[in-house]
Amino acid sequence: MTEILRGIRVIKFYTWEKYFMAKVNHVRNKELHMLKICCYVDAACDYLWDALPVLISILTFMTYVLLGHQLTASKVFTALALVGMLVYPLNVFPWMVNQIVQAKVSLDRIQRFLELSDQDFDSYYSSDTSSDPDMVLELHQSTFSWSPPCSVSASSSESGEEPEQKGGLETCIHHLAVKKGALVGVVGKVGCGKSSLLAAITGELNRKDGYIHVFGLEQGFGLAAQEPWIQFSTIRQNILFGKGYNAKFYQEVVEACALDDDLKIFPGGDQTVVGENGVTLSGGQKARVALARAVYQNKEIYLLDDPLAAVDTDVASHIMEKCILGILRHKTRILCTHRLEVLDKADILVLMEDGKIVQTGTPSAILSQVEVTRKLQDEKAERKEEELHRTDEEWEAKECGHEPLGGSYPSKLDEKETEEDCHYSYHGEDEAKKEGTVSIHVYRSYWNAVGTGLACVTLVAFFLMQASENVSSWWMAYWISNLQKTSNRNASVSDFSPPSLPQSLMSMVTMAPAGQRNSSSDVNFYLTVYGGIVVANSILTITRAFLFAYGVIRASTVIHRRLLNRVLMATVMFFDTTPVGRIINRFSSDLECADENLPFRLNMILIFSFALLGMVVIISYGLPWIVLVMVPLTALYLYIQWYYRHTSRELKRLNSITLSPIYTHFSETLTGLNTIRATRATDRFEQENEVRLEKNQRCLFISNTAMQWLDIRLQMIGVVVVTAIAVIAIIQHQRESGDPGLVGLALSYALSITFLLSGLISNFTQMETMMVSLERAEEYSTEIPKEPEGGVIQAASDWPREGNVEFRNVVLAYRHGLPNALDVVDFTVASGEKVGIVGRTGSGKSTMFLALFRMIELNKGEILIDNVNIRLLALEELRSKLAVIPQDPFLFSGTIRENLDPWGQYMDAELHQVLEQVHLKEVITRMGGLGSEVGESGKSLSVGQRQLVCLARALLTQAKILCIDEATASVDQRTDQLLQQTIRERFADKTVLTIAHRLNTIMDSDRVLVMNAGKVMELDSPKVLCNNPESFFYQLIQSGEQ
C-alpha cells in the first residue's frame, strides 16, 4: 500500500486504479480469509462460553436426580451460583491462550528480523593503514554484490521476506586508489555499475572478497544520492540535517548549490515546508537540496551520484565551479555523471562497464575513449562562439505542485513581479483531531456495513438466546418451588390453589393426578421441559454467534473496500498535502481495530446488555424492593461512565494521531536509509523515533491508568449492589414473602451482577474508543476530496483520430484565493505536430499537462481534443487515450511484464520489441526476462534503466498524443540521442508535447511554446524565435536561465 501511495501519480496518469485496487483486494481477501477463520473459531468459543453454564447445569441436575437424590432450593441455587462464577475464568482461558499464541507469532517474526545480519563495518572495511598516507580510499581485488549472504537469504525466506536484489550484476574492482583532495569522475553507459560502486564504498553492498580501506571511516561520507531523498520538513532543516546553524557557511552552501534564487521565490524562503519526499519541489530542486545537505555536513569524502542530471548546462557549470571545484575543493570527491563536458577538470576518470572498471586515467585519456566526446566538444565550442547559454533547470520547476508532471509554482521573472503563494505556502498542517462524542453517522455506517437485515436478525437471536437462558433458570426455580409446596401441602385440599400455566402444562403432558406429582413422571416432565429449553438455548446461542461473526466479516470487507476506493480516487492535491504515514495509519492501525478490537467489544456489549436485562427482570420479579436501590445505583453507574468516556475517547484520538508520525518517520527513514547510514546519522534518527514512540506510549499508559480508575469505582459500586440484594433477601425471608425459588434465583444472579455491570460499562467505553478508529476510516471514506466520476458524453471508440489539442481561454488556480497558475491560455496544436514547451520557473508548463490529464479542474475555459471538450469525458476514458513519460521514473513491485503491461494486453514479442528499442533487452534478459522481479519501487534497476522502462510503456501505447517531461535526464548522452531518435520515429504521426529544460531536446520541434507567469508569450518555430532578438525564447537562451 505504501508503494501505491508513493506512485499514485503514475497510477492516475496510466489509469491503473482498478488494477491496483484489484491487487490490493486480492491481498486483502487473503487477510479476510484468515480473519474469517478466526471469527468462526471465536464464534465456537463464544458458543461454549454462553451455552456451557446451562449445559453444565442440566447435566449436573439430571445426574443428581437420576441417582435418586432430591433437589432443594439451597442445593440448586448454590450450584447455579458456583457454575456461573467458574464459567467465566474457564472460558477466558482459551482467549488468553489465543492472545499468547498471537503474541508469540509476532515476537518470533521480530526475533527473526533481529537475527538478520547488521552492517558490520569492522569486518566490511579493512583496518590496515594504507601504505600511502595520502590515500583516503583504496579498493583491491574486491567483489561486491547486491545479493545478501546465503545465511541471510535463508533467514529472509523463512520469515516470508524476499531479499531485495539489484539485477544480479556484481561489482568487481581490481584496483582503485583515491588520494586525499582528488576529484574522481566515474563515467559509463546507463546500468554499468556507477551507483553500485558508490554503494560499495558506503558499505551498502555485500563484500564477497577483496580489500577496501577508507580513511576517517567513523566520520562517514557526504552522500548526494541519484534519487534525492528529502524529508518532510523545511528546506533549512533538510540542509542542516541535524547540525547546528552556521549562518555564514549555510549561505555559502546555498549559493554554491544554486539555491539562492529558488529561496527568493518560495514565500517562506528556506522556512518553506516541502512535502513528503520533497513533493512540493521539482526534480532539479530536490537534487540541489540533497547536494546542499551533503555539503553542509562538512565531511572529508563526498560521493556525488549524478547530481547534475536534472540541471541544464549553465547550472551544471555553476555547481561544478562553485560547489564541487569551489567549496569542496579541499575534499575528496567521487562524481558519477553523464555530463562528460564538466569532467575536464577532474584529477582522474574511471570508465566502467558491466560492473567493472575497464580503464582509469586522466580526462584526456578517458574521454577520448567515449564515443560521443568529440560531438559534445564541437557542440560546446559552437555554444561558446554564439554565446548562447543554457538556463537554470528550474524553468521546469513546480507551478504550485510538482513540476515533473506536478503543479506549477508561481515565480517572478524580476523583482517587480508579485510572488505567488501556491503549494509553497503549505506548512505541513498537523493531523486534524475531532472532538466530542463520536457522531451517530459513524455508528450508522457500521450498521450499514453489516447490513440492516443481518443486524436485526442478529439482535433478535441475541434476545431469544438470553430469554431462553433466563427461562431455563426460571423453570428450575419453579420446579424447586413446586416440589417444596407439594411436600408442605401433603395433598391438603384446603391448600389447593388454581394451577399455574406450568402446572397445567404438566398435567396435560403427564395426564397424572395431583396426588402423583412427586412420582418419577413429574421428575421426567421437569427434566424434559428443562432439556428442551436448554437445547433451544444451545441452538440460538450458536446461531447468534455465527451470525455475529458473519456480520463482522461483512463489515470489515465493506469498510476496507470503501476506504480503498475513496483513497485511490482522491485528488492529487490530497496526496500532495497528506503524509503517506497518515494514510497508512488508516489502513493499518485503524482497520485492525475495525477488524478485531471493535467487533470483540461490540460482542461483549451485546452479551452483557441482554444478560443484564434478563438479570434485572429476574431480580426485580423475585425481589421487587431491589428496584429502590437499583435506580440510584444505575444513575451513579451512568454518571461514572459518562465522566470516564470523555477522557477515554479523547485519549484514543490522541493515540491514533500520535501513531501517524511514527509511521511517517519510519517510512521516511527507510526511504533515506542509505543517506542516513552514510552520513552516520543513525543515532539521531533512532532518538527521533524514540521521541515519537514515547508520545504515543504516554497516551497508551494514561489510557490504561484511566481504565484502572474506572475498574476500582465499578467494583466499589458492585459491592454496594450485592450487599443491598442480600439485605433485601434476608428481610423478605423474615417476612415470609416471595417465592423461595425466585428469591434463590435472584440471589444466584446477584453474585454476577457486579461483573455484568462493570463489564458493560468498561466495554461500552472501550467500544466508543474503538469507534474512533472507525470514525477516522469513515472520514477518509467520505470526506477527502474525490475526482469526478463518469462523464457527460462518451467519445467514439477511435477518439482521438487526429490528435488536435486546443486550449481555449484556460484559467486555472490551485486553490481559491491563489493567483492563476494558467491565466487565459489560448493556443492550438495541430495533428502530428511536435511542440516544445519552455519557460521560466513557475511559468505554468507542467500545469498544462495537469490540466490536459484533468489532474486539476479548470476554473474557466475549456480544453478540446479533436473538438471534444475533455471536461465532458470520464477521467478514465480521457487518460487512457493519452500517453505520458514522466521525469521521475517510478516502478512498482512485481515483474518487468507487470510494469510494462499490467493488463496483459500485449504479446511477449511486442514487449521484447519495445525493450530492444529502448536498449534494455540485454539487461532484462540478463535479469531473467520479462518475468524477473524489479524489487520494491524498481530498486533492482538503476534510475536510468527505470526511465527507459517508462519510455517503453509509452512506446507500447497507441495514443495519438504523447506528453514528455524531460524523460532521459538520467541516461548517458549516447543513449539519450538514440532514444530521441526512437521517439521521433515511433511518434512521427503523433502529436508530441515536450517540456524541456535542455534546449537540445526541443530544437528540432515544429514549434516552441514559451510560457511566462501562466500566459502564452509566443508560439512559433525554433528557427524563427532564435532569429528574433525580441522574442522571449531568444532571451531565455541568451540569459543563461533556460
Short mmCIF file of N, CA and C in Angstrom, two decimals, residues 335 908 930 1042:
data_model
loop_
_atom_site.label_atom_id
_atom_site.label_comp_id
_atom_site.label_asym_id
_atom_site.label_seq_id
_atom_site.Cartn_x
_atom_site.Cartn_y
_atom_site.Cartn_z
N LEU A 335 32.61 11.67 -8.32
CA LEU A 335 31.45 12.20 -9.03
C LEU A 335 31.06 11.25 -10.17
N ASP A 908 4.35 -11.24 -25.72
CA ASP A 908 5.74 -11.12 -25.27
C ASP A 908 6.64 -10.54 -26.36
N LEU A 930 11.19 -11.22 -18.98
CA LEU A 930 10.03 -10.42 -18.61
C LEU A 930 9.46 -10.80 -17.25
N GLN A 1042 17.75 29.22 -19.06
CA GLN A 1042 16.93 28.12 -19.59
C GLN A 1042 17.72 26.84 -19.54
#
